mmCIF file of C-alpha atoms in Angstrom:
data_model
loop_
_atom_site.group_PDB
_atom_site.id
_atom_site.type_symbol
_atom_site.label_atom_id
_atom_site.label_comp_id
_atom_site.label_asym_id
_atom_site.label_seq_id
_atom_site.Cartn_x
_atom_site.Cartn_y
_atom_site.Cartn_z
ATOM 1 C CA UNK A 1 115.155 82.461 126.181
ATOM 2 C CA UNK A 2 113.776 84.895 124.090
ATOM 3 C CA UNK A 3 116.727 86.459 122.708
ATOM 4 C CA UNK A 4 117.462 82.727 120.931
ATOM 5 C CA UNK A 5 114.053 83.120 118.804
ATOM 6 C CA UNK A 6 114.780 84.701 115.254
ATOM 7 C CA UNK A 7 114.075 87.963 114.275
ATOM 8 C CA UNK A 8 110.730 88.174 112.498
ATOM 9 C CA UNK A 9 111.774 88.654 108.495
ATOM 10 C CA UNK A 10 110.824 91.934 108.223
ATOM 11 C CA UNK A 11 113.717 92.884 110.795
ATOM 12 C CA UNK A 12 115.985 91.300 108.968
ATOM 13 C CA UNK A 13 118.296 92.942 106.699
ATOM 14 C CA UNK A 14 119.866 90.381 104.438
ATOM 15 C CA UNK A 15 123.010 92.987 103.970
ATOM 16 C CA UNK A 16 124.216 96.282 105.100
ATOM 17 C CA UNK A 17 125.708 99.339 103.506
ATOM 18 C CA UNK A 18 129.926 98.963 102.885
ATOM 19 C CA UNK A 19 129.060 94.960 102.511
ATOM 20 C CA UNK A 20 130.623 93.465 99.012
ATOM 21 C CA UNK A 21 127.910 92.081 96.635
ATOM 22 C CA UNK A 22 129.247 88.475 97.117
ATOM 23 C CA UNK A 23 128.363 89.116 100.922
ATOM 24 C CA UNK A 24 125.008 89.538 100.502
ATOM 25 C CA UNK A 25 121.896 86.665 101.936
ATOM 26 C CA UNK A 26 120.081 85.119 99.144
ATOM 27 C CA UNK A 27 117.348 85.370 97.497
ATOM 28 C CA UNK A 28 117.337 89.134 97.423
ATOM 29 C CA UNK A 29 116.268 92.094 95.448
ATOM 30 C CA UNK A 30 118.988 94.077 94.180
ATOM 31 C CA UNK A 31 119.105 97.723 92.353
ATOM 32 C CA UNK A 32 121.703 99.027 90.396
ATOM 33 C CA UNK A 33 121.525 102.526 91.775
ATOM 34 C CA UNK A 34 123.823 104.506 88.926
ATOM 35 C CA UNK A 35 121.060 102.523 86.727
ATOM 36 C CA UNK A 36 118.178 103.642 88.936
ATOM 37 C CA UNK A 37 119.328 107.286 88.554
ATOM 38 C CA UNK A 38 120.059 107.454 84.676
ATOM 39 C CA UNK A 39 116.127 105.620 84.321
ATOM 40 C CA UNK A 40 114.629 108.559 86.230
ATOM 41 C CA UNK A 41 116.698 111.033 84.436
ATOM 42 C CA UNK A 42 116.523 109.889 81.109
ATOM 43 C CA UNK A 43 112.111 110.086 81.480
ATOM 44 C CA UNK A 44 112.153 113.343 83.518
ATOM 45 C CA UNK A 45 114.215 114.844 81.038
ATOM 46 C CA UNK A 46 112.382 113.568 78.319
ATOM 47 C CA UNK A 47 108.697 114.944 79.388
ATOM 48 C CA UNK A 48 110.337 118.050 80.133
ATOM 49 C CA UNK A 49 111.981 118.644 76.505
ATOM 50 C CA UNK A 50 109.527 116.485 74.731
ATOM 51 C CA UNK A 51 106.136 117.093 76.365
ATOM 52 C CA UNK A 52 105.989 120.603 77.859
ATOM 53 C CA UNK A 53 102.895 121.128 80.245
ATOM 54 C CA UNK A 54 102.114 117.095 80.029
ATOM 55 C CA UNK A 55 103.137 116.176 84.537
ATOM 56 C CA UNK A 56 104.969 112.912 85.223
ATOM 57 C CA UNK A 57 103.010 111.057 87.934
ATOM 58 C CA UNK A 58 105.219 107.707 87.933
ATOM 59 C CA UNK A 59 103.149 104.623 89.757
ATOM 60 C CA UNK A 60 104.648 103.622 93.051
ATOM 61 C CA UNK A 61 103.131 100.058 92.728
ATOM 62 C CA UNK A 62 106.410 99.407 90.801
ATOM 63 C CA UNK A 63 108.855 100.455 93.574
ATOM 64 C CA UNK A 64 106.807 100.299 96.648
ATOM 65 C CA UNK A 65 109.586 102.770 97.906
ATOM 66 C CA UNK A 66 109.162 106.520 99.335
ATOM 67 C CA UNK A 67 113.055 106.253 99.166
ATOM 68 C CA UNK A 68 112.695 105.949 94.939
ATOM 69 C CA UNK A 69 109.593 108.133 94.921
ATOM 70 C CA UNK A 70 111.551 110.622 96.477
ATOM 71 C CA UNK A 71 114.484 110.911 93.433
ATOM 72 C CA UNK A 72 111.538 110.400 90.916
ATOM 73 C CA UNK A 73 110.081 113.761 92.550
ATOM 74 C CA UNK A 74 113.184 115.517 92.806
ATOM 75 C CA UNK A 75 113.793 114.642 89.156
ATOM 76 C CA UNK A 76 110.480 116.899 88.149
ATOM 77 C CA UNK A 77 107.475 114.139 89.132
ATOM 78 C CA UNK A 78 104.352 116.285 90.857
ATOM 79 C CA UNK A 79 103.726 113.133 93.280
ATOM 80 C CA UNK A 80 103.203 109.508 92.479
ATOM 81 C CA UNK A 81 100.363 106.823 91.318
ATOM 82 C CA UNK A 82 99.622 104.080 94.148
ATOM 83 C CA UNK A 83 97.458 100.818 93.424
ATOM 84 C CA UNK A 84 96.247 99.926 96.972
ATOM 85 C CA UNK A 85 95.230 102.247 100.142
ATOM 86 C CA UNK A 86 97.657 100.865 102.067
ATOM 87 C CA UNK A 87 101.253 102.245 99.397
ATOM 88 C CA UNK A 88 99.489 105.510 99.408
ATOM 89 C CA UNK A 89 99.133 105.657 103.171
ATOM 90 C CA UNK A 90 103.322 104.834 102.712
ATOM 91 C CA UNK A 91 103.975 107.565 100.431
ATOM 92 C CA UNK A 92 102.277 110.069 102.442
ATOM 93 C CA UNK A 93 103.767 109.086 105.780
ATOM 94 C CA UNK A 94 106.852 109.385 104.306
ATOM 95 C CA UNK A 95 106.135 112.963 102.819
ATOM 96 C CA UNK A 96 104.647 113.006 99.100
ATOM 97 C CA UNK A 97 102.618 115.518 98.668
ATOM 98 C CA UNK A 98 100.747 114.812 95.707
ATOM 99 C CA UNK A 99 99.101 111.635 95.461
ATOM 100 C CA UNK A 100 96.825 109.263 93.031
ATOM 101 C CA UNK A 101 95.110 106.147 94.058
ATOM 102 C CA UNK A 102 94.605 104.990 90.123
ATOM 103 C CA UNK A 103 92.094 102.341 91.205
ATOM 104 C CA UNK A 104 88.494 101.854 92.839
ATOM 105 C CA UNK A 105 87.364 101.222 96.313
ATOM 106 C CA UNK A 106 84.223 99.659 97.655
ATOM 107 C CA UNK A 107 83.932 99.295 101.175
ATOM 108 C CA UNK A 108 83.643 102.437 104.058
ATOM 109 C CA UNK A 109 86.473 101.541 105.838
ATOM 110 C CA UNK A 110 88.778 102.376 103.032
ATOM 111 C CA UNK A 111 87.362 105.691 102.186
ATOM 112 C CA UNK A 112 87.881 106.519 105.962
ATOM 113 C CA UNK A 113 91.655 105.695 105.100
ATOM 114 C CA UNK A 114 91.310 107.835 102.505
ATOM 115 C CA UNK A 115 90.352 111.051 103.811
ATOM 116 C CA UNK A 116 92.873 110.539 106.463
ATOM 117 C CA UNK A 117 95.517 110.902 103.502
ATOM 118 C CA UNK A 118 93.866 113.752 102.105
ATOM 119 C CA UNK A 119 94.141 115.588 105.392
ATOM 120 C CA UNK A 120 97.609 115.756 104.797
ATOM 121 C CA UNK A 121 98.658 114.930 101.365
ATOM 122 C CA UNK A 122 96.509 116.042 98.409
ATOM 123 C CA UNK A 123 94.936 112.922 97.437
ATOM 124 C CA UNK A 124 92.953 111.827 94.066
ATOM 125 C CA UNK A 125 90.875 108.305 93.480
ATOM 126 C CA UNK A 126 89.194 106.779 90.544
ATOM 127 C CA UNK A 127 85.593 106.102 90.668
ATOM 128 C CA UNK A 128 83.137 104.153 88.056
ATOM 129 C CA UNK A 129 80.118 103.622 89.932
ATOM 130 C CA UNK A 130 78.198 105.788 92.233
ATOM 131 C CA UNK A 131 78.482 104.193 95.379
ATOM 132 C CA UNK A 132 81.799 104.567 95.567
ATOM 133 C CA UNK A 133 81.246 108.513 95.179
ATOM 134 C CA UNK A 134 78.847 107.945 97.898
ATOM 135 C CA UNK A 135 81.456 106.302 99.858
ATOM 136 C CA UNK A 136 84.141 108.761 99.575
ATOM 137 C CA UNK A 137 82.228 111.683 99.926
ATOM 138 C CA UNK A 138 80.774 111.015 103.230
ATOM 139 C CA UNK A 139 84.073 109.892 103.971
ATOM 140 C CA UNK A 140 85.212 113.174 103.115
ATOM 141 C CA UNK A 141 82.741 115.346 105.104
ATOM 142 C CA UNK A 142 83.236 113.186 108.256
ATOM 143 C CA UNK A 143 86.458 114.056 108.179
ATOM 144 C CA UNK A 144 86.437 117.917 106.881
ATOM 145 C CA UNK A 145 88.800 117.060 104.314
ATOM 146 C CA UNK A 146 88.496 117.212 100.321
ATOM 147 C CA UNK A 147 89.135 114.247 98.001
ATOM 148 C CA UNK A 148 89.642 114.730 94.090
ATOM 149 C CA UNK A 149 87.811 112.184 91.982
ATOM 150 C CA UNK A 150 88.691 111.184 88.189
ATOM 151 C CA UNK A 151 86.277 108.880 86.672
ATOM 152 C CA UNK A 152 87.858 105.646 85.008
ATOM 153 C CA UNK A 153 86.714 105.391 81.258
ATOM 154 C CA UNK A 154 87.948 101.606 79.926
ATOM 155 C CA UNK A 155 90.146 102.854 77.071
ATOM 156 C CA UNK A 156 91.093 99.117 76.111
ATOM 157 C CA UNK A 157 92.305 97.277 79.483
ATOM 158 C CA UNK A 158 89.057 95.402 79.976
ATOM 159 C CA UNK A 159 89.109 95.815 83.765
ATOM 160 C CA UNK A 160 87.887 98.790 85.133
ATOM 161 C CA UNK A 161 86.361 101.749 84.293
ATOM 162 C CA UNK A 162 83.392 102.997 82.473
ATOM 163 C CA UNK A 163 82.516 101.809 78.778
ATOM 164 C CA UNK A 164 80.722 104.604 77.490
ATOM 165 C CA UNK A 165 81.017 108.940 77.181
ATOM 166 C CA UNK A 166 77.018 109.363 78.788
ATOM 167 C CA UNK A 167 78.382 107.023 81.837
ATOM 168 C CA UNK A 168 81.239 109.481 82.324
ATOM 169 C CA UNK A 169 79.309 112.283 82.110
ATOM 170 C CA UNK A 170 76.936 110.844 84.611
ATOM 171 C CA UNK A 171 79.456 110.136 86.828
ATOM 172 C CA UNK A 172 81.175 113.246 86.625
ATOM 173 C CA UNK A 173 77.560 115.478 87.410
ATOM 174 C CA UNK A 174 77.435 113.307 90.980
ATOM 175 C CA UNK A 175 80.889 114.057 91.732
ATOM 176 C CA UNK A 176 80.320 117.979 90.926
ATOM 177 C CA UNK A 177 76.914 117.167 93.173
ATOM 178 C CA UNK A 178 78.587 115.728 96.654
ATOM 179 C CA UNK A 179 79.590 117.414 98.925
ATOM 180 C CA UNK A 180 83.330 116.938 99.989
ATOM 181 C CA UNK A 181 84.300 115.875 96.713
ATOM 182 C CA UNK A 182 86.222 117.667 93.308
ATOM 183 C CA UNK A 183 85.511 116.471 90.347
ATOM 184 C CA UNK A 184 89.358 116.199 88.006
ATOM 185 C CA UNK A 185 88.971 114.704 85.477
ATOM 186 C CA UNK A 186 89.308 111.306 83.328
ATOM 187 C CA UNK A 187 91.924 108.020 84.108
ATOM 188 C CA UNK A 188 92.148 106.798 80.647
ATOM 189 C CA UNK A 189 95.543 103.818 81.324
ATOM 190 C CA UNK A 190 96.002 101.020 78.882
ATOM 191 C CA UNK A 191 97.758 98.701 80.514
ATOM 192 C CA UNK A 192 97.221 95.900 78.170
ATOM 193 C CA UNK A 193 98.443 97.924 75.811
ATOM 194 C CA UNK A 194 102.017 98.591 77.851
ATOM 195 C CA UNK A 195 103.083 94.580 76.110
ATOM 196 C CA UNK A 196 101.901 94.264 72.732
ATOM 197 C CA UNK A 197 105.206 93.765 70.969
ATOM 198 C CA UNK A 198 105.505 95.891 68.012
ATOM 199 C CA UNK A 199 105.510 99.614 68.470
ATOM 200 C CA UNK A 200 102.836 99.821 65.887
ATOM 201 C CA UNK A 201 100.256 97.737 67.904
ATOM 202 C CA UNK A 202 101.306 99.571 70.551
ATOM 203 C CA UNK A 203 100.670 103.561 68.794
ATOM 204 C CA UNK A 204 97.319 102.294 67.318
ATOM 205 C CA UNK A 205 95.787 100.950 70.728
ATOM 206 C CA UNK A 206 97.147 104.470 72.469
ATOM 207 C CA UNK A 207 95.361 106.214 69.502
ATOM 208 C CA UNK A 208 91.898 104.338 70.048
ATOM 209 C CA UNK A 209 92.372 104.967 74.046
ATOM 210 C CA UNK A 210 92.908 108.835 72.726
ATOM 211 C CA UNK A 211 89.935 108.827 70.739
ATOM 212 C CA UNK A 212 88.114 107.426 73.424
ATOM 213 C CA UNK A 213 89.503 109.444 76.048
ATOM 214 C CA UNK A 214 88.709 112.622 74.016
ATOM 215 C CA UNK A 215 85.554 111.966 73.188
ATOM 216 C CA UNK A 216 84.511 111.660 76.863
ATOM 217 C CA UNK A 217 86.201 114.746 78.035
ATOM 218 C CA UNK A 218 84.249 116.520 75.270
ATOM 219 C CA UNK A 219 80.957 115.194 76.129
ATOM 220 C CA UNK A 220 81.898 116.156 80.319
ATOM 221 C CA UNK A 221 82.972 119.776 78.917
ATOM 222 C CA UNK A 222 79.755 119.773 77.280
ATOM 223 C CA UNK A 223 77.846 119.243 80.317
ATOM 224 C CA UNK A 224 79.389 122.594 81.435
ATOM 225 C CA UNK A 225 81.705 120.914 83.540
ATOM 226 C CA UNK A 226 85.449 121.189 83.899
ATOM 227 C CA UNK A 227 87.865 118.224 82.966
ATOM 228 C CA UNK A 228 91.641 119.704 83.537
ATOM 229 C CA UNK A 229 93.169 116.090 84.022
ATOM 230 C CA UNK A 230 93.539 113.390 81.485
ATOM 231 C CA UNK A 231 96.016 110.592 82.655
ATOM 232 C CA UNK A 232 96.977 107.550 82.099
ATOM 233 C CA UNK A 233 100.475 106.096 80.339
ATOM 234 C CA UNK A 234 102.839 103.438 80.956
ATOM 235 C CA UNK A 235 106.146 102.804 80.004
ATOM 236 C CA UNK A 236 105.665 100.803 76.894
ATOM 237 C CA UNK A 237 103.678 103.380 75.447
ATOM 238 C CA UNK A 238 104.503 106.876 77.119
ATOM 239 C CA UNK A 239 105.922 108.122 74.265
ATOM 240 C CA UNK A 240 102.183 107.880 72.305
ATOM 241 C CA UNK A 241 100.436 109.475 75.228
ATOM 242 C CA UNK A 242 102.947 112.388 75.695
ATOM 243 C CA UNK A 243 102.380 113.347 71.617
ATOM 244 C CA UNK A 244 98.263 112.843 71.873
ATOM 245 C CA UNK A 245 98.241 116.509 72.639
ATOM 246 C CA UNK A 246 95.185 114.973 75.087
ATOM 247 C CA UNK A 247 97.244 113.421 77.957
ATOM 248 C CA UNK A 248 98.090 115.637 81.046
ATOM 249 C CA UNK A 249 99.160 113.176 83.045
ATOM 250 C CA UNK A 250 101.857 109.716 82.513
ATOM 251 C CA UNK A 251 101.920 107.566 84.895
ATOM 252 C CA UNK A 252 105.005 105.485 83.922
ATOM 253 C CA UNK A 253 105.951 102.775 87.003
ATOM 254 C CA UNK A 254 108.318 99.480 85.330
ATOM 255 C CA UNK A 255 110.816 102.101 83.882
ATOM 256 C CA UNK A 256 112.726 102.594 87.023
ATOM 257 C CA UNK A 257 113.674 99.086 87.509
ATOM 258 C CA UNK A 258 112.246 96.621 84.387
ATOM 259 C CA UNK A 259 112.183 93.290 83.714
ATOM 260 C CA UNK A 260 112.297 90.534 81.411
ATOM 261 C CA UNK A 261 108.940 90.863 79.804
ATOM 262 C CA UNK A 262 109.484 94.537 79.090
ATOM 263 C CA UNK A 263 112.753 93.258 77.293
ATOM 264 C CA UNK A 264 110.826 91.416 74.992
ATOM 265 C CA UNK A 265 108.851 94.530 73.638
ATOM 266 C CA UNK A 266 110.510 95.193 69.947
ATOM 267 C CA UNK A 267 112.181 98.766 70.450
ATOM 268 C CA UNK A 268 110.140 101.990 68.910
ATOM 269 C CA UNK A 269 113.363 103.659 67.658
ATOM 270 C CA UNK A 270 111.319 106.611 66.106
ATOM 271 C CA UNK A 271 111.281 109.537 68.031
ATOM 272 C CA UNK A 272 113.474 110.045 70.485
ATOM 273 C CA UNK A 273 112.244 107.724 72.429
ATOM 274 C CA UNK A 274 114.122 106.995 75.348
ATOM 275 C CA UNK A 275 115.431 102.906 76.309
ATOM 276 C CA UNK A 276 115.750 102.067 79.741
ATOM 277 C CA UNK A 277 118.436 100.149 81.544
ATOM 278 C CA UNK A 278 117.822 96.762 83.721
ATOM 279 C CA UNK A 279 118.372 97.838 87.323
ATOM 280 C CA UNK A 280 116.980 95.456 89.255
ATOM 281 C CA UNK A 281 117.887 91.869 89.345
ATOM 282 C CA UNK A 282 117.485 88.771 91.640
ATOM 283 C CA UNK A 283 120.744 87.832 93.177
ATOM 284 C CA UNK A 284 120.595 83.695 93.776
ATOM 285 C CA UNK A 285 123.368 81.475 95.195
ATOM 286 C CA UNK A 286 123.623 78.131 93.770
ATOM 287 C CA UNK A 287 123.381 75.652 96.504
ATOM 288 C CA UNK A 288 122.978 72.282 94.246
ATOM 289 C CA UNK A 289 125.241 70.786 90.973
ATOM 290 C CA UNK A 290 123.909 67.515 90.840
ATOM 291 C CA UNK A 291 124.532 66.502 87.250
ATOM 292 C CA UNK A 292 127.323 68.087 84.523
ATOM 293 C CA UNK A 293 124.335 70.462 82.992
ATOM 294 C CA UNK A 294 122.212 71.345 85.784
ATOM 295 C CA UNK A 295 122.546 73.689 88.996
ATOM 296 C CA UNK A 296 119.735 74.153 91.598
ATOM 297 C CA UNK A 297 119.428 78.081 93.144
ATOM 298 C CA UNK A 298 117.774 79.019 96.288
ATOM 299 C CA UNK A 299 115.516 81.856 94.263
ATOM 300 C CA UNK A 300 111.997 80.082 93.395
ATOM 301 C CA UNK A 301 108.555 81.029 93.185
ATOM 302 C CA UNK A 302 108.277 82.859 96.784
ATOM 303 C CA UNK A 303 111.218 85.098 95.754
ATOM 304 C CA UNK A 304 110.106 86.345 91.939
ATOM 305 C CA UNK A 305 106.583 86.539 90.025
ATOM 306 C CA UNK A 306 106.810 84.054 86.624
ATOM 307 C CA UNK A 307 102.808 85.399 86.053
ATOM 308 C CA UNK A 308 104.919 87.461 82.637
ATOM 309 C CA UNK A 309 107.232 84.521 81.972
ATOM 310 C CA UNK A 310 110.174 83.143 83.346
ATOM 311 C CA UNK A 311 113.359 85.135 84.394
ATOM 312 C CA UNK A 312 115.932 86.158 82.284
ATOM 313 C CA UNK A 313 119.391 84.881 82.478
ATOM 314 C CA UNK A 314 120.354 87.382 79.333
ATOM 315 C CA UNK A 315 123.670 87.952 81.770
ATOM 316 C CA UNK A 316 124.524 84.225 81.482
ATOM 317 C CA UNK A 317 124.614 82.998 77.804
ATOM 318 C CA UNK A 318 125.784 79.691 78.865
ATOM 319 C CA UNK A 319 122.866 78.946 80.812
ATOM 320 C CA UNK A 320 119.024 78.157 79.927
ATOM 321 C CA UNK A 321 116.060 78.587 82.750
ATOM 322 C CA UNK A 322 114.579 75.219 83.448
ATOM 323 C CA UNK A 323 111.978 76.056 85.807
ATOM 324 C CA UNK A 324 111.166 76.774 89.635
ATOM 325 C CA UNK A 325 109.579 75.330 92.549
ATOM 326 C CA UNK A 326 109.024 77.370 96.082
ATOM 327 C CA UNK A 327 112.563 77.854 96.973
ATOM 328 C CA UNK A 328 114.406 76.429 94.263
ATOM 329 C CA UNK A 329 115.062 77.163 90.467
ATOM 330 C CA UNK A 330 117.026 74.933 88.424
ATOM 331 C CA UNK A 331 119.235 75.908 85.183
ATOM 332 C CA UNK A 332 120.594 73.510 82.268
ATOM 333 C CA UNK A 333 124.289 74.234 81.872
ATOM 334 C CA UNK A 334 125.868 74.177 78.095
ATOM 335 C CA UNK A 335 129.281 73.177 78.289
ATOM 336 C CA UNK A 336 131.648 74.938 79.106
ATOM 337 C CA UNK A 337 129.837 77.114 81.274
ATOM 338 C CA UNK A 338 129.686 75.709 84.558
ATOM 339 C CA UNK A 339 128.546 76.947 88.213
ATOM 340 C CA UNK A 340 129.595 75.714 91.420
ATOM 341 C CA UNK A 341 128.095 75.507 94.772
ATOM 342 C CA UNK A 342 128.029 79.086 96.413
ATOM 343 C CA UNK A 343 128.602 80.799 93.132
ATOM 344 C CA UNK A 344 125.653 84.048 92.935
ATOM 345 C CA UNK A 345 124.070 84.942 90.061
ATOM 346 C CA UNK A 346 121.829 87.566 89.073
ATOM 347 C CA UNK A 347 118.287 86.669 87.417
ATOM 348 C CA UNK A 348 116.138 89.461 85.584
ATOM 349 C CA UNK A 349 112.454 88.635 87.276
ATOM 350 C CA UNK A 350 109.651 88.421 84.485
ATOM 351 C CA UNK A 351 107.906 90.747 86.320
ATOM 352 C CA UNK A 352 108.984 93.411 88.672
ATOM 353 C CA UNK A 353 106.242 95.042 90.181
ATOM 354 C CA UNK A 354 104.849 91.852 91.724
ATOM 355 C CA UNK A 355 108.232 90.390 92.345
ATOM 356 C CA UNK A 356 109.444 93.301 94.629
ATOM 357 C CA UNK A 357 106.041 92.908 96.842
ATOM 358 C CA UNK A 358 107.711 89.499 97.318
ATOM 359 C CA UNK A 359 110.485 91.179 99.568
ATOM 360 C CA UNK A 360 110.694 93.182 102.879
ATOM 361 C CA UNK A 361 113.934 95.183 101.110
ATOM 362 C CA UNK A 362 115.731 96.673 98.536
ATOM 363 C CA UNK A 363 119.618 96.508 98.397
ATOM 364 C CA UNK A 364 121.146 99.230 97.026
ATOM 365 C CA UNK A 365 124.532 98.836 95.215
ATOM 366 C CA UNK A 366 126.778 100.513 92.804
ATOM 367 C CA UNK A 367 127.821 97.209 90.706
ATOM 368 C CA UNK A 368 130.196 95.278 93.555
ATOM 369 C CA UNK A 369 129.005 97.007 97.113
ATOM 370 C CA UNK A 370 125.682 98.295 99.319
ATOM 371 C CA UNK A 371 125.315 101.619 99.151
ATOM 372 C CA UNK A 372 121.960 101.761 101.525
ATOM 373 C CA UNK A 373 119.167 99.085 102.027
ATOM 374 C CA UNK A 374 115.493 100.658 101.242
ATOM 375 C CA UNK A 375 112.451 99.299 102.915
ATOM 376 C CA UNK A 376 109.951 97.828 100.687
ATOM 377 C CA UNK A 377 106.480 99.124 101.688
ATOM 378 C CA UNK A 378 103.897 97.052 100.191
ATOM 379 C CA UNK A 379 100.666 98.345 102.191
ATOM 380 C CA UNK A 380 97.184 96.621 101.738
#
């Protein structure tokens, strides 16, 4: 009897290595691995010739993969950013040595996670308020392991992190002060920054963050206290960070895959900056025609974030996004373009970090056929 229940989703693989692309179970996340590949080598180079000294951290909250951290590290990253406990628990279990958990905890039980990680990877966290140094560092003596702390200074997001050099200071003295704990430095990230449009909104924001960044590492060295890290970056504004002559650290994440909203960013030609490709799309069947100019698909809101927009249908010029519903997006057709029932189509998702969370896998492909199928692991 129990063989005739279904597999629970996460068991199930909606395709399998050697399997054509018009094979494949929809809605699923597909990567364009050639893509994939020339996106990590085109940054990794780039830091290397461009930024000497400056380490590429790139954020795993994009990928949620240890299979992609892994070519991002063999391409020249030191380790990888993670957003939750839970992804950097992943990316240690599955070997990364080097790992930063660019965001704040608040409760015991996660700073007992914590230290577990940092007896076996080395493992950084952000802090802006003292209890959470409190937290971690008996965390860390419980355990006999030592954490690395960077305080958060708010260069511009409006989220976390502290708002002023004296706070950073302050903050950086209890660190030096607990037992258990290093004290690293600053995480200075703009991420609103990472989608103003024009690359001059973009350069003057990064410039404030630097100024802000700087002037708090100057009042910590002042206080006779070491800062050797300064990072932050994403990868609508890298290129700023990397020339600041400040930054040690980028922590680049949507450039390995991006997404529609990132394709909306006006281009910074200046530079030698590098543009990277779309590799990850949204493969949809289309299971309803019910009029001349529209077509239902089975990808809706449980299968791709719209919180940056809709997706992009920049592959189909025939065809305009009309909006989604749980399961189910529908498109307006312009004549002559016309899909029929069981045709597949790729959508770019608005958003990719928050779309991929939305699936248990990644299928690989070269452009017509798997090449492997990666396990998405989201954590908590």
């Amino acid at each position: 009897m129990n063989a005739l229940l279904p597999l629970p989703r996460s068991l199930r693989r909606p395709a399998e290595p050697g399997m054509p692309i018009a094979e494949v179970e929809t809605p699923t996340l597909l990567v364009d691995l050639p893509a994939l590949d020339r996106n990590i080598a085109l940054l990794a180079s780039y830091v290397q010739n461009r930024a000497p000294g400056v380490r590429l951290r790139p954020h795993a909250k994009t990928h949620k993969s240890p299979d992609v951290a892994r070519r991002q590290i063999a391409a020249g990253a030191i380790g990888v950013c993670c957003q939750t406990v839970g992804e950097a628990e992943a990316m240690a279990a599955a070997g990364v040595a080097d790992i930063l958990l660019s965001n704040q905890i608040a409760d015991a039980g996660k700073a007992r996670r914590l230290a577990a990680i940092a007896g076996q990877s080395r493992l950084s966290v952000c802090v802006d308020d003292p209890s959470q140094v409190a937290l971690l560092s008996d965390a860390a003596m419980a355990a006999g392991v030592t954490i690395h702390v960077l305080v958060e200074l708010d260069v511009g997001g409006a989220r976390c992190g502290v708002l002023s050099a004296d706070a950073a200071v302050a903050l950086a003295r209890l660190i030096v002060g607990s037992p258990g704990l290093v004290f690293d430095g600053l995480q200075a990230y703009h991420g609103r920054a990472q989608h103003l449009r024009k690359p001059s909104e973009r350069q003057a924001a990064i410039a404030e963050a630097t100024r802000l960044a700087a002037a708090a590492a100057g009042q910590i060295r002042d206080a006779g206290i070491a800062c050797p890290t300064i990072t932050g970056a994403g990868t609508g504004t890298f290129a700023f960070e990397a020339a600041s002559a400040l930054y040690t650290e980028l922590q680049c994440g949507s450039y390995v895959f991006m997404d529609a909203d990132y394709a909306r960013n006006e281009r910074d030609d200046g530079a030698d900056v590098p543009h990277f490709e779309q590799a990850l799309t949204i493969l949809t069947t289309v299971i309803s025609t019910p009029l001349p100019d529209r077509a239902v698909c089975d990808a809706g809101l449980k299968a791709m974030s719209l919180d940056s927009g809709p997706p992009s249908l920049q592959l189909y010029p025939g065809l305009d996004y009309a909006g989604a519903s749980d399961e189910h997006s529908k498109l307006t057709m312009h004549s002559p373009f016309a899909l029929q029932v069981g045709q597949k189509i790729h959508l770019v998702p608005g958003h990719c970090d928050p779309t991929v969370a939305m699936h248990d896998w990644i299928i690989v492909h070269d452009g017509s056929t798997v090449t492997a199928v990666w396990p998405v692991a989201r954590g908590w």
